[in-house]
Tab-separated table of C-alpha atoms in Angstrom:
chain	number	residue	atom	x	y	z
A	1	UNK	CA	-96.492	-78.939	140.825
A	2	UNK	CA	-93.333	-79.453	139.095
A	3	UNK	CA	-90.888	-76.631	137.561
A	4	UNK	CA	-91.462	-77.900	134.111
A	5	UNK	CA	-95.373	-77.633	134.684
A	6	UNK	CA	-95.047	-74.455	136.353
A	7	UNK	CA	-92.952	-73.159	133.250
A	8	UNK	CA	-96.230	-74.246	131.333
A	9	UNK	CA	-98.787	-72.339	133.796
A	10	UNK	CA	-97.214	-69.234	133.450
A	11	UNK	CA	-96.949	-69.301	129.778
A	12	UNK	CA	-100.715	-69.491	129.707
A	13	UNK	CA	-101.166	-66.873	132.249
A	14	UNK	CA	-98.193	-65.168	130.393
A	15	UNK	CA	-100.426	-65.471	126.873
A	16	UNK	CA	-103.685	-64.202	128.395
A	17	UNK	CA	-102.450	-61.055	129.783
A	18	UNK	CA	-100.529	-60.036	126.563
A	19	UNK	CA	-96.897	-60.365	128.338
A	20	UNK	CA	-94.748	-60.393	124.478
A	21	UNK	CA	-91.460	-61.040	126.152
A	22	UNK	CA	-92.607	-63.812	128.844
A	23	UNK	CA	-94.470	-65.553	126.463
A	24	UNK	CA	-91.670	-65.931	123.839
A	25	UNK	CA	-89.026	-66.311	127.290
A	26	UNK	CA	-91.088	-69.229	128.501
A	27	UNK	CA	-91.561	-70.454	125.184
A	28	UNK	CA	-87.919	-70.515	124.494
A	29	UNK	CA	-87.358	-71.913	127.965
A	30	UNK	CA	-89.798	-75.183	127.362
A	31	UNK	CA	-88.592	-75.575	123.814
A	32	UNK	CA	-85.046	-76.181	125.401
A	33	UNK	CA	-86.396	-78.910	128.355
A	34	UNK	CA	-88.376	-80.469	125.647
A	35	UNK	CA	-84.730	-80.800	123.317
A	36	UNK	CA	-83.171	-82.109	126.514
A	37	UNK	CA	-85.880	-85.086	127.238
A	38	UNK	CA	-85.255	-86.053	123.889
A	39	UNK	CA	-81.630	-85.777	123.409
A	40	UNK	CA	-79.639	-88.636	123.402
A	41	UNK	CA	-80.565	-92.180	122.500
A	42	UNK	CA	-83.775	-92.394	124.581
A	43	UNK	CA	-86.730	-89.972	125.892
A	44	UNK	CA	-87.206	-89.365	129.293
A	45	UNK	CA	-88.594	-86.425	131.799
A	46	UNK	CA	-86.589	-84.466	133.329
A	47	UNK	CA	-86.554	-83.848	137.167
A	48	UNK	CA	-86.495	-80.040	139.117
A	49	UNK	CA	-82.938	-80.127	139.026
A	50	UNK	CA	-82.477	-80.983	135.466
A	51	UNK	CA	-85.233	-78.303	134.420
A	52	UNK	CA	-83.405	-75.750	136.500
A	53	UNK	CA	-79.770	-76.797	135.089
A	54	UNK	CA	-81.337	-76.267	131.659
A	55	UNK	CA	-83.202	-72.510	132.909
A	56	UNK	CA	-79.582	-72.045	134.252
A	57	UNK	CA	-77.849	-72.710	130.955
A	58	UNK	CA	-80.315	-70.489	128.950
A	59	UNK	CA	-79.633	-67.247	131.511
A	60	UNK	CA	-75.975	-67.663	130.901
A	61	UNK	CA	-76.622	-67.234	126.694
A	62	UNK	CA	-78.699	-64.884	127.618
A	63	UNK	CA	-75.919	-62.756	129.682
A	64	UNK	CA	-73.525	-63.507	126.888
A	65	UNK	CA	-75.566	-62.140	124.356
A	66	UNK	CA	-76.719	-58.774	126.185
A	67	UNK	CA	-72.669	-58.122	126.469
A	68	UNK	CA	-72.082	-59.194	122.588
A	69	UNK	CA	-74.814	-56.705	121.385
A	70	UNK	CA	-73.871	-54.112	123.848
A	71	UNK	CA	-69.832	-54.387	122.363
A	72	UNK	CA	-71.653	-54.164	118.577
A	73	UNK	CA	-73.758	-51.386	119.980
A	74	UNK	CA	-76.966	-52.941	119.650
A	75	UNK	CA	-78.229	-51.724	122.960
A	76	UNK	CA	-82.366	-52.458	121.653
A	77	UNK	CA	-81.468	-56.226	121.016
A	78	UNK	CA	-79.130	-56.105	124.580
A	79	UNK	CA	-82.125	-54.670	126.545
A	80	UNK	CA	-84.199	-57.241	125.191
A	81	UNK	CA	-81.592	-59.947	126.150
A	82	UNK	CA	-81.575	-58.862	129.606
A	83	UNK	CA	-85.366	-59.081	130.152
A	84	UNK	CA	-85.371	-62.116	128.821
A	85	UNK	CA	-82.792	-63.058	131.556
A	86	UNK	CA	-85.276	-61.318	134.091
A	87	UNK	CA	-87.864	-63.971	133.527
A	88	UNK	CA	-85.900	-66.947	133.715
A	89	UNK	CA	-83.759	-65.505	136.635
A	90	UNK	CA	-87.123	-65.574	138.669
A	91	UNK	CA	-87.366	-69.749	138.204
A	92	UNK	CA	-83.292	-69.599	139.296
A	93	UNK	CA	-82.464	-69.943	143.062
A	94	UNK	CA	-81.085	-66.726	144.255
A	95	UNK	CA	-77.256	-66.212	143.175
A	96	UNK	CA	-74.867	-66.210	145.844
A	97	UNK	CA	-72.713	-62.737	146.134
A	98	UNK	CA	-68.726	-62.265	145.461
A	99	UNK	CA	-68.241	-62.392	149.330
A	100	UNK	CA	-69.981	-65.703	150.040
A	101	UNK	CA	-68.159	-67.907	147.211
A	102	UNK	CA	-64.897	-66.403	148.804
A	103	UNK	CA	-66.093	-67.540	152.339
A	104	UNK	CA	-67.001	-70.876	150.588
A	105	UNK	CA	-63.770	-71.519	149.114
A	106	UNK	CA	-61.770	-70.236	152.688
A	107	UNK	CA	-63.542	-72.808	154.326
A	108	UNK	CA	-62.865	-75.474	151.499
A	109	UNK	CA	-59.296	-74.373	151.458
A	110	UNK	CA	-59.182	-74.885	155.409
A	111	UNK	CA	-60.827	-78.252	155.104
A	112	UNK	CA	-58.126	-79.518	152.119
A	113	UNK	CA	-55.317	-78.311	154.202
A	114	UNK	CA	-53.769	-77.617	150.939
A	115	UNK	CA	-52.299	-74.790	149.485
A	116	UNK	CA	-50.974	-73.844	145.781
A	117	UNK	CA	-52.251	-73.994	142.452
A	118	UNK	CA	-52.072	-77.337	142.161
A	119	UNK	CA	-54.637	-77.862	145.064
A	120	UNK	CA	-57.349	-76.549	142.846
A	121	UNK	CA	-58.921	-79.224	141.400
A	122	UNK	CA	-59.130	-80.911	145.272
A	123	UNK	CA	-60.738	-77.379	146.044
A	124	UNK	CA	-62.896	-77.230	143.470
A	125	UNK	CA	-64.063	-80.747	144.161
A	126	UNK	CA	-65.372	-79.572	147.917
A	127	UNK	CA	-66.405	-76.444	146.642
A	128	UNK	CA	-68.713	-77.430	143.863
A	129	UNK	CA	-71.767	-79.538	145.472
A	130	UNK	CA	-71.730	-76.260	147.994
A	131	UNK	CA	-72.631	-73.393	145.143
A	132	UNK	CA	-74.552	-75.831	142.099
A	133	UNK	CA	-76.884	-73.840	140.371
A	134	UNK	CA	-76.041	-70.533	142.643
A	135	UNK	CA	-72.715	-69.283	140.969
A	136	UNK	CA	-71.485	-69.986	137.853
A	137	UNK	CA	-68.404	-72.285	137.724
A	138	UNK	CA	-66.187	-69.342	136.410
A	139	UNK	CA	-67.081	-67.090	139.004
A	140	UNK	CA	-66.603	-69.859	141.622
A	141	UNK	CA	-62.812	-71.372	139.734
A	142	UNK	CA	-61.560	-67.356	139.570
A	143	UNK	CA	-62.069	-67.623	143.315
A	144	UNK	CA	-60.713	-70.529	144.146
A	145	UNK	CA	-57.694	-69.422	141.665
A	146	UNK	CA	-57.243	-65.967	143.932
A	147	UNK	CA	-57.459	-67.529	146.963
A	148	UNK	CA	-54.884	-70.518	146.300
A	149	UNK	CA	-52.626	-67.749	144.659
């Protein structure tokens, strides 16, 4: 069974049991794969990877906006933000932690043999097929950017 079909199982199971806030998550999750197949000139289905790039992308708004309520103090609308981000971080592969992107980008930096700011591009390069979809590309260039001083 694919992700995308998966997604569509568990909004059903989601519906019967009365779950409000997986049922408009996985709604809002579908709604954006379905806007991707048909973006651009022609329709198409998108893969596992694809799905989970776009369940990636609609976490991070959903991060974003728990932290803008929170600064307005909306904390109801923040809380409900985050729960959101509960249910799609369960279709997400597991994050990596702060200590293994830095181990990730010591052993890119090793590999480059380069060293500087200028290097980070050639770092990020190595760095990037190594954390895809498990740390955000911030996270990951603030890293490299440390580490290459």
């Amino acid at each position: 069974m694919g992700l995308k079909e998966q997604l569509r199982a568990d909004l059903t199971t989601a519906m019967k049991a009365h779950d409000e806030i997986r049922v408009a998550t996985l709604r809002m999750a579908l709604t954006a794969v379905t806007t991707e197949e048909v973006a651009g000139k022609q329709a198409r289905t998108l893969g596992d990877d694809e799905v989970l790039a776009v369940l990636a992308r609609e976490a991070k708004k959903r991060r974003e906006a728990a932290e803008a309520f929170d600064g307005a103090g909306r904390a109801e609308l923040a809380d409900r933000e985050r729960a959101e981000g509960e249910v799609l971080a369960t279709y997400l592969p597991v994050q990596l932690t702060d200590d293994e992107v830095a181990e990730i980008v010591r052993t890119a930096i090793a590999e480059s043999g380069s060293a500087g700011p200028q290097a980070m591009g050639q770092v990020m390069r190595l760095v990037q097929p190594q954390v895809a979809g498990r740390a955000e590309g911030g996270r990951v260039a603030a890293e490299v950017r440390r580490q290459l001083g």
